[in-house]
Amino acid sequence: MKKIMFMMLLMTVTTAKAQFGPEPDFDAKYATELVKTGTIAPDFKMKTIDGKTFKLSQLKGKTVVLDFWASWCPDCRKDAPEVVRMQKEYAPQGVEFVGVSMDTDVAAWRKACEQFGITYTQVSELKKFKETDISKAYGVKWIPSMVVVDKDGKVALSTVLTYKVDKYLKELRPTGYQPTRERVTIDGDHGKLQAVIQKPVLQQGEQCPMVVFCHGFGGSKDGPLFELITDSLQKHGIASIRFDFNGHGESEGKFEDMTVPNEINDAKKVIEYVRDLRYVSKIALVGHSQGGVVASMTAGELGSDIAAVALMAPAAVLRDDAIRGSVMGKMFNPLDPPAYVEMWGGNKLGANYIKAAFSLPIYETAANYHGPALIIHGNADRVVPYTYGERFHQLWKGSEYVLQEYFDHGFSQNIYRTTDTVSAFLIRTLR
């Protein structure tokens, strides 16, 4: 029996570690024969959907995205709206999109283009997929596939995943934006909290909304997940404040004393501070992971005082984990937890965290919030299954729900896609 228990514990710890490591994606299976990065992209000549002649080399000097697809391909049809969105976003920056169709039926090809609003260049050999010269030249064994060709005519990216193309194009674009940041200290539940405020330039007496950001378990206020959003908000006339919870980052307090209820108190202290800023017109909340739980419950407690809420992979699983006697793979007796549980980096998780989480009324409290809300989650999140995000969506009638395919707990597949979605929601809701 002891041996079985030991093996179960070992498997749990190993699984928890794997959740935070790199995950293989579909490129490892379906993109192995695509043209390799750094090679010269094979030139080709083909007829467009309108019967004109097109050559890839005529676009030399531009960044070109080749989208290999077909109207009869279910996965291609699923990806088509995202490709159209990217084309509209990046075309003004000089990026050319070329659809390389594996269709043999011109009418079906044309109908699909009309259905999805595809207006960029479309070419085809009008042969069966496996018989086309282009599929052989580019090593296309699966559609949809995408190849990015740089300004020098070299392959910059080969993938079957649209989010990788979006990420590449986003990083290709210089923003030229220099945010202004102010560091402040706020009295929290367990000592001083360190925070960073960003706000737009305001005229005398002018007000703007303020968004409060709540980070996750063991995290901090810093990092691209929040900073990309706060920078975008500042550019659009919205202020923000992100802070370290007690026992995290630069704030005072011990990690061992941290519980979700005292993080809620920290969030309320920050909100009180924000309310006293004369230039703040209304307040919204954003939370990632455990910070999503804090944001949801804080919104439930404050009700109409909160103008909008965005939850990113909200970790309502933490209650179920406590009941099961497991936090991040660390096992314990939930009915008689130890004084502390050893975590990574020398951190100790106190018994009070477990006791509080065991009966935490997450959804019951959050249900009292009735304002605009966005929940965004990845269906490849193995730390917090996406069903926990779905439940918030079901709880908050009229909320927006975005399920990102293949994305993990930290949205590492394309953090820009996630932060753009959150920013757009807040700008649309608060301005």
mmCIF file of C-alpha atoms in Angstrom, residues 210-429:
data_model
loop_
_atom_site.group_PDB
_atom_site.id
_atom_site.type_symbol
_atom_site.label_atom_id
_atom_site.label_comp_id
_atom_site.label_asym_id
_atom_site.label_seq_id
_atom_site.Cartn_x
_atom_site.Cartn_y
_atom_site.Cartn_z
ATOM 1 C CA MET A 210 -8.581 52.908 -14.019
ATOM 2 C CA VAL A 211 -7.990 49.139 -14.303
ATOM 3 C CA VAL A 212 -6.660 47.189 -11.287
ATOM 4 C CA PHE A 213 -4.560 44.104 -12.142
ATOM 5 C CA CYS A 214 -4.343 41.038 -9.873
ATOM 6 C CA HIS A 215 -1.541 38.528 -10.532
ATOM 7 C CA GLY A 216 -1.586 34.794 -9.892
ATOM 8 C CA PHE A 217 -0.254 32.374 -7.265
ATOM 9 C CA GLY A 218 3.482 32.944 -6.836
ATOM 10 C CA GLY A 219 3.491 35.617 -9.534
ATOM 11 C CA SER A 220 4.113 39.354 -9.566
ATOM 12 C CA LYS A 221 2.897 42.621 -11.056
ATOM 13 C CA ASP A 222 5.663 42.587 -13.668
ATOM 14 C CA GLY A 223 5.910 40.742 -16.952
ATOM 15 C CA PRO A 224 4.469 40.983 -20.463
ATOM 16 C CA LEU A 225 1.047 39.468 -19.703
ATOM 17 C CA PHE A 226 -0.003 42.588 -17.780
ATOM 18 C CA GLU A 227 2.415 45.148 -19.238
ATOM 19 C CA LEU A 228 1.236 44.651 -22.827
ATOM 20 C CA ILE A 229 -2.327 45.355 -21.694
ATOM 21 C CA THR A 230 -1.431 48.362 -19.521
ATOM 22 C CA ASP A 231 0.616 49.913 -22.331
ATOM 23 C CA SER A 232 -2.303 49.498 -24.732
ATOM 24 C CA LEU A 233 -4.758 50.969 -22.225
ATOM 25 C CA GLN A 234 -2.532 54.004 -21.633
ATOM 26 C CA LYS A 235 -2.390 54.667 -25.376
ATOM 27 C CA HIS A 236 -6.195 54.601 -25.429
ATOM 28 C CA GLY A 237 -6.746 56.981 -22.518
ATOM 29 C CA ILE A 238 -7.216 54.426 -19.725
ATOM 30 C CA ALA A 239 -5.122 54.304 -16.549
ATOM 31 C CA SER A 240 -3.994 51.135 -14.761
ATOM 32 C CA ILE A 241 -2.433 49.968 -11.533
ATOM 33 C CA ARG A 242 -0.698 46.619 -11.057
ATOM 34 C CA PHE A 243 0.648 45.564 -7.694
ATOM 35 C CA ASP A 244 2.333 42.703 -5.854
ATOM 36 C CA PHE A 245 0.122 40.883 -3.364
ATOM 37 C CA ASN A 246 1.428 40.435 0.180
ATOM 38 C CA GLY A 247 4.307 37.965 0.293
ATOM 39 C CA HIS A 248 4.953 38.355 -3.456
ATOM 40 C CA GLY A 249 7.420 40.360 -5.527
ATOM 41 C CA GLU A 250 8.441 43.633 -3.887
ATOM 42 C CA SER A 251 5.580 43.805 -1.379
ATOM 43 C CA GLU A 252 5.903 43.140 2.332
ATOM 44 C CA GLY A 253 4.562 40.067 4.117
ATOM 45 C CA LYS A 254 5.425 36.391 4.063
ATOM 46 C CA PHE A 255 4.309 34.000 1.352
ATOM 47 C CA GLU A 256 3.490 31.574 4.151
ATOM 48 C CA ASP A 257 0.811 33.960 5.479
ATOM 49 C CA MET A 258 -0.881 34.433 2.106
ATOM 50 C CA THR A 259 -4.512 33.312 1.650
ATOM 51 C CA VAL A 260 -7.103 34.142 -0.999
ATOM 52 C CA PRO A 261 -9.232 36.142 1.516
ATOM 53 C CA ASN A 262 -6.287 38.366 2.460
ATOM 54 C CA GLU A 263 -5.477 38.865 -1.228
ATOM 55 C CA ILE A 264 -9.075 40.037 -1.634
ATOM 56 C CA ASN A 265 -8.396 42.483 1.190
ATOM 57 C CA ASP A 266 -5.242 43.635 -0.627
ATOM 58 C CA ALA A 267 -7.290 44.223 -3.780
ATOM 59 C CA LYS A 268 -9.842 46.234 -1.797
ATOM 60 C CA LYS A 269 -7.062 48.349 -0.248
ATOM 61 C CA VAL A 270 -5.766 49.124 -3.742
ATOM 62 C CA ILE A 271 -9.284 49.991 -4.917
ATOM 63 C CA GLU A 272 -9.705 52.342 -1.933
ATOM 64 C CA TYR A 273 -6.447 54.041 -2.897
ATOM 65 C CA VAL A 274 -7.620 54.377 -6.503
ATOM 66 C CA ARG A 275 -10.982 55.820 -5.471
ATOM 67 C CA ASP A 276 -9.151 58.711 -3.795
ATOM 68 C CA LEU A 277 -7.385 59.658 -7.048
ATOM 69 C CA ARG A 278 -9.350 62.603 -8.414
ATOM 70 C CA TYR A 279 -8.633 61.744 -12.021
ATOM 71 C CA VAL A 280 -10.267 58.278 -11.796
ATOM 72 C CA SER A 281 -13.834 58.100 -13.149
ATOM 73 C CA LYS A 282 -14.534 54.367 -12.799
ATOM 74 C CA ILE A 283 -12.725 51.166 -11.811
ATOM 75 C CA ALA A 284 -12.341 47.799 -13.548
ATOM 76 C CA LEU A 285 -10.578 44.582 -12.521
ATOM 77 C CA VAL A 286 -8.334 42.140 -14.385
ATOM 78 C CA GLY A 287 -7.056 38.930 -12.840
ATOM 79 C CA HIS A 288 -4.915 36.035 -14.035
ATOM 80 C CA SER A 289 -5.091 32.550 -12.484
ATOM 81 C CA GLN A 290 -5.543 32.930 -8.691
ATOM 82 C CA GLY A 291 -5.739 36.662 -9.342
ATOM 83 C CA GLY A 292 -8.791 35.854 -11.463
ATOM 84 C CA VAL A 293 -10.455 34.294 -8.431
ATOM 85 C CA VAL A 294 -9.535 37.360 -6.364
ATOM 86 C CA ALA A 295 -10.876 39.710 -9.054
ATOM 87 C CA SER A 296 -14.135 37.776 -9.432
ATOM 88 C CA MET A 297 -14.820 37.621 -5.695
ATOM 89 C CA THR A 298 -13.823 41.256 -5.166
ATOM 90 C CA ALA A 299 -16.206 42.260 -7.948
ATOM 91 C CA GLY A 300 -18.921 40.166 -6.308
ATOM 92 C CA GLU A 301 -18.385 41.894 -2.984
ATOM 93 C CA LEU A 302 -18.221 45.418 -4.422
ATOM 94 C CA GLY A 303 -20.937 44.948 -7.036
ATOM 95 C CA SER A 304 -21.810 48.065 -9.029
ATOM 96 C CA ASP A 305 -18.640 49.832 -7.852
ATOM 97 C CA ILE A 306 -16.797 47.777 -10.487
ATOM 98 C CA ALA A 307 -17.350 48.829 -14.098
ATOM 99 C CA ALA A 308 -15.897 45.744 -15.836
ATOM 100 C CA VAL A 309 -14.050 42.499 -15.095
ATOM 101 C CA ALA A 310 -11.685 40.424 -17.243
ATOM 102 C CA LEU A 311 -10.605 36.994 -16.026
ATOM 103 C CA MET A 312 -7.645 35.229 -17.618
ATOM 104 C CA ALA A 313 -7.567 31.478 -16.887
ATOM 105 C CA PRO A 314 -9.324 32.006 -13.523
ATOM 106 C CA ALA A 315 -8.056 29.350 -11.064
ATOM 107 C CA ALA A 316 -11.285 28.376 -9.316
ATOM 108 C CA VAL A 317 -9.758 24.888 -9.311
ATOM 109 C CA LEU A 318 -7.847 25.970 -6.188
ATOM 110 C CA ARG A 319 -10.802 25.004 -3.977
ATOM 111 C CA ASP A 320 -11.072 21.539 -5.532
ATOM 112 C CA ASP A 321 -7.291 21.153 -5.240
ATOM 113 C CA ALA A 322 -7.446 21.957 -1.521
ATOM 114 C CA ILE A 323 -10.248 19.434 -1.005
ATOM 115 C CA ARG A 324 -8.205 16.802 -2.857
ATOM 116 C CA GLY A 325 -5.170 17.620 -0.732
ATOM 117 C CA SER A 326 -2.968 18.850 -3.587
ATOM 118 C CA VAL A 327 -1.470 22.236 -4.479
ATOM 119 C CA MET A 328 0.773 22.374 -7.550
ATOM 120 C CA GLY A 329 1.434 18.657 -7.132
ATOM 121 C CA LYS A 330 2.331 18.899 -3.455
ATOM 122 C CA MET A 331 0.262 16.384 -1.473
ATOM 123 C CA PHE A 332 -1.096 16.777 2.073
ATOM 124 C CA ASN A 333 -3.970 15.703 4.309
ATOM 125 C CA PRO A 334 -6.669 18.313 3.606
ATOM 126 C CA LEU A 335 -8.475 17.558 6.866
ATOM 127 C CA ASP A 336 -5.303 17.993 8.909
ATOM 128 C CA PRO A 337 -2.907 20.095 6.841
ATOM 129 C CA PRO A 338 0.678 20.621 8.048
ATOM 130 C CA ALA A 339 1.878 23.992 9.332
ATOM 131 C CA TYR A 340 3.219 24.628 5.842
ATOM 132 C CA VAL A 341 3.852 22.912 2.520
ATOM 133 C CA GLU A 342 7.238 23.367 0.842
ATOM 134 C CA MET A 343 6.839 24.981 -2.589
ATOM 135 C CA TRP A 344 9.349 25.989 -5.256
ATOM 136 C CA GLY A 345 12.024 28.609 -4.661
ATOM 137 C CA GLY A 346 12.021 28.044 -0.914
ATOM 138 C CA ASN A 347 8.467 29.361 -0.528
ATOM 139 C CA LYS A 348 6.230 27.815 2.102
ATOM 140 C CA LEU A 349 2.475 27.585 1.701
ATOM 141 C CA GLY A 350 0.803 28.028 5.063
ATOM 142 C CA ALA A 351 -1.941 25.834 6.519
ATOM 143 C CA ASN A 352 -4.293 28.823 6.611
ATOM 144 C CA TYR A 353 -4.200 29.004 2.802
ATOM 145 C CA ILE A 354 -5.393 25.401 2.578
ATOM 146 C CA LYS A 355 -8.039 25.818 5.274
ATOM 147 C CA ALA A 356 -9.420 28.963 3.631
ATOM 148 C CA ALA A 357 -9.398 27.446 0.139
ATOM 149 C CA PHE A 358 -11.176 24.277 1.358
ATOM 150 C CA SER A 359 -14.500 26.089 1.746
ATOM 151 C CA LEU A 360 -13.943 29.242 -0.310
ATOM 152 C CA PRO A 361 -17.290 30.470 -1.779
ATOM 153 C CA ILE A 362 -15.808 31.456 -5.133
ATOM 154 C CA TYR A 363 -18.775 31.237 -7.473
ATOM 155 C CA GLU A 364 -21.316 32.107 -4.772
ATOM 156 C CA THR A 365 -19.526 35.420 -4.112
ATOM 157 C CA ALA A 366 -18.752 36.171 -7.768
ATOM 158 C CA ALA A 367 -22.451 35.695 -8.622
ATOM 159 C CA ASN A 368 -23.220 39.062 -7.021
ATOM 160 C CA TYR A 369 -21.412 40.888 -9.832
ATOM 161 C CA HIS A 370 -23.705 41.772 -12.756
ATOM 162 C CA GLY A 371 -21.599 44.067 -14.942
ATOM 163 C CA PRO A 372 -19.682 43.559 -18.209
ATOM 164 C CA ALA A 373 -17.228 40.651 -18.102
ATOM 165 C CA LEU A 374 -14.748 38.797 -20.278
ATOM 166 C CA ILE A 375 -13.413 35.323 -19.538
ATOM 167 C CA ILE A 376 -10.509 34.054 -21.625
ATOM 168 C CA HIS A 377 -9.052 30.569 -21.261
ATOM 169 C CA GLY A 378 -6.930 28.076 -23.197
ATOM 170 C CA ASN A 379 -8.209 24.583 -23.887
ATOM 171 C CA ALA A 380 -4.678 23.219 -23.392
ATOM 172 C CA ASP A 381 -4.470 24.645 -19.861
ATOM 173 C CA ARG A 382 -3.431 21.729 -17.651
ATOM 174 C CA VAL A 383 -3.034 23.844 -14.502
ATOM 175 C CA VAL A 384 -6.636 25.095 -14.575
ATOM 176 C CA PRO A 385 -8.933 23.188 -16.969
ATOM 177 C CA TYR A 386 -10.922 25.536 -19.191
ATOM 178 C CA THR A 387 -14.201 24.273 -17.706
ATOM 179 C CA TYR A 388 -13.548 26.520 -14.682
ATOM 180 C CA GLY A 389 -13.560 29.535 -16.988
ATOM 181 C CA GLU A 390 -16.705 28.261 -18.680
ATOM 182 C CA ARG A 391 -18.488 28.196 -15.338
ATOM 183 C CA PHE A 392 -17.832 31.918 -14.811
ATOM 184 C CA HIS A 393 -19.297 32.536 -18.260
ATOM 185 C CA GLN A 394 -22.399 30.549 -17.345
ATOM 186 C CA LEU A 395 -22.618 32.365 -13.999
ATOM 187 C CA TRP A 396 -22.337 35.863 -15.478
ATOM 188 C CA LYS A 397 -25.155 36.206 -17.975
ATOM 189 C CA GLY A 398 -24.156 38.307 -20.955
ATOM 190 C CA SER A 399 -20.426 37.865 -20.330
ATOM 191 C CA GLU A 400 -18.024 37.340 -23.223
ATOM 192 C CA TYR A 401 -16.157 34.035 -23.375
ATOM 193 C CA VAL A 402 -13.081 33.369 -25.509
ATOM 194 C CA LEU A 403 -11.690 29.833 -25.629
ATOM 195 C CA GLN A 404 -8.232 29.858 -27.205
ATOM 196 C CA GLU A 405 -7.402 26.626 -28.952
ATOM 197 C CA TYR A 406 -4.062 25.000 -28.007
ATOM 198 C CA PHE A 407 -3.250 27.748 -25.453
ATOM 199 C CA ASP A 408 -1.769 26.890 -22.038
ATOM 200 C CA HIS A 409 -2.180 28.515 -18.611
ATOM 201 C CA GLY A 410 0.219 31.360 -19.360
ATOM 202 C CA PHE A 411 -1.024 31.860 -22.960
ATOM 203 C CA SER A 412 2.580 31.340 -24.060
ATOM 204 C CA GLN A 413 1.596 30.200 -27.561
ATOM 205 C CA ASN A 414 0.834 33.809 -28.498
ATOM 206 C CA ILE A 415 0.609 36.163 -25.555
ATOM 207 C CA TYR A 416 -0.157 39.080 -27.898
ATOM 208 C CA ARG A 417 -3.380 37.482 -29.108
ATOM 209 C CA THR A 418 -4.536 37.137 -25.504
ATOM 210 C CA THR A 419 -3.507 40.613 -24.376
ATOM 211 C CA ASP A 420 -5.039 42.194 -27.493
ATOM 212 C CA THR A 421 -8.342 40.477 -26.699
ATOM 213 C CA VAL A 422 -8.355 41.732 -23.103
ATOM 214 C CA SER A 423 -7.293 45.253 -24.131
ATOM 215 C CA ALA A 424 -9.978 45.478 -26.819
ATOM 216 C CA PHE A 425 -12.671 44.416 -24.325
ATOM 217 C CA LEU A 426 -11.600 47.001 -21.737
ATOM 218 C CA ILE A 427 -11.274 49.834 -24.285
ATOM 219 C CA ARG A 428 -14.661 49.021 -25.793
ATOM 220 C CA THR A 429 -16.325 48.738 -22.374
#
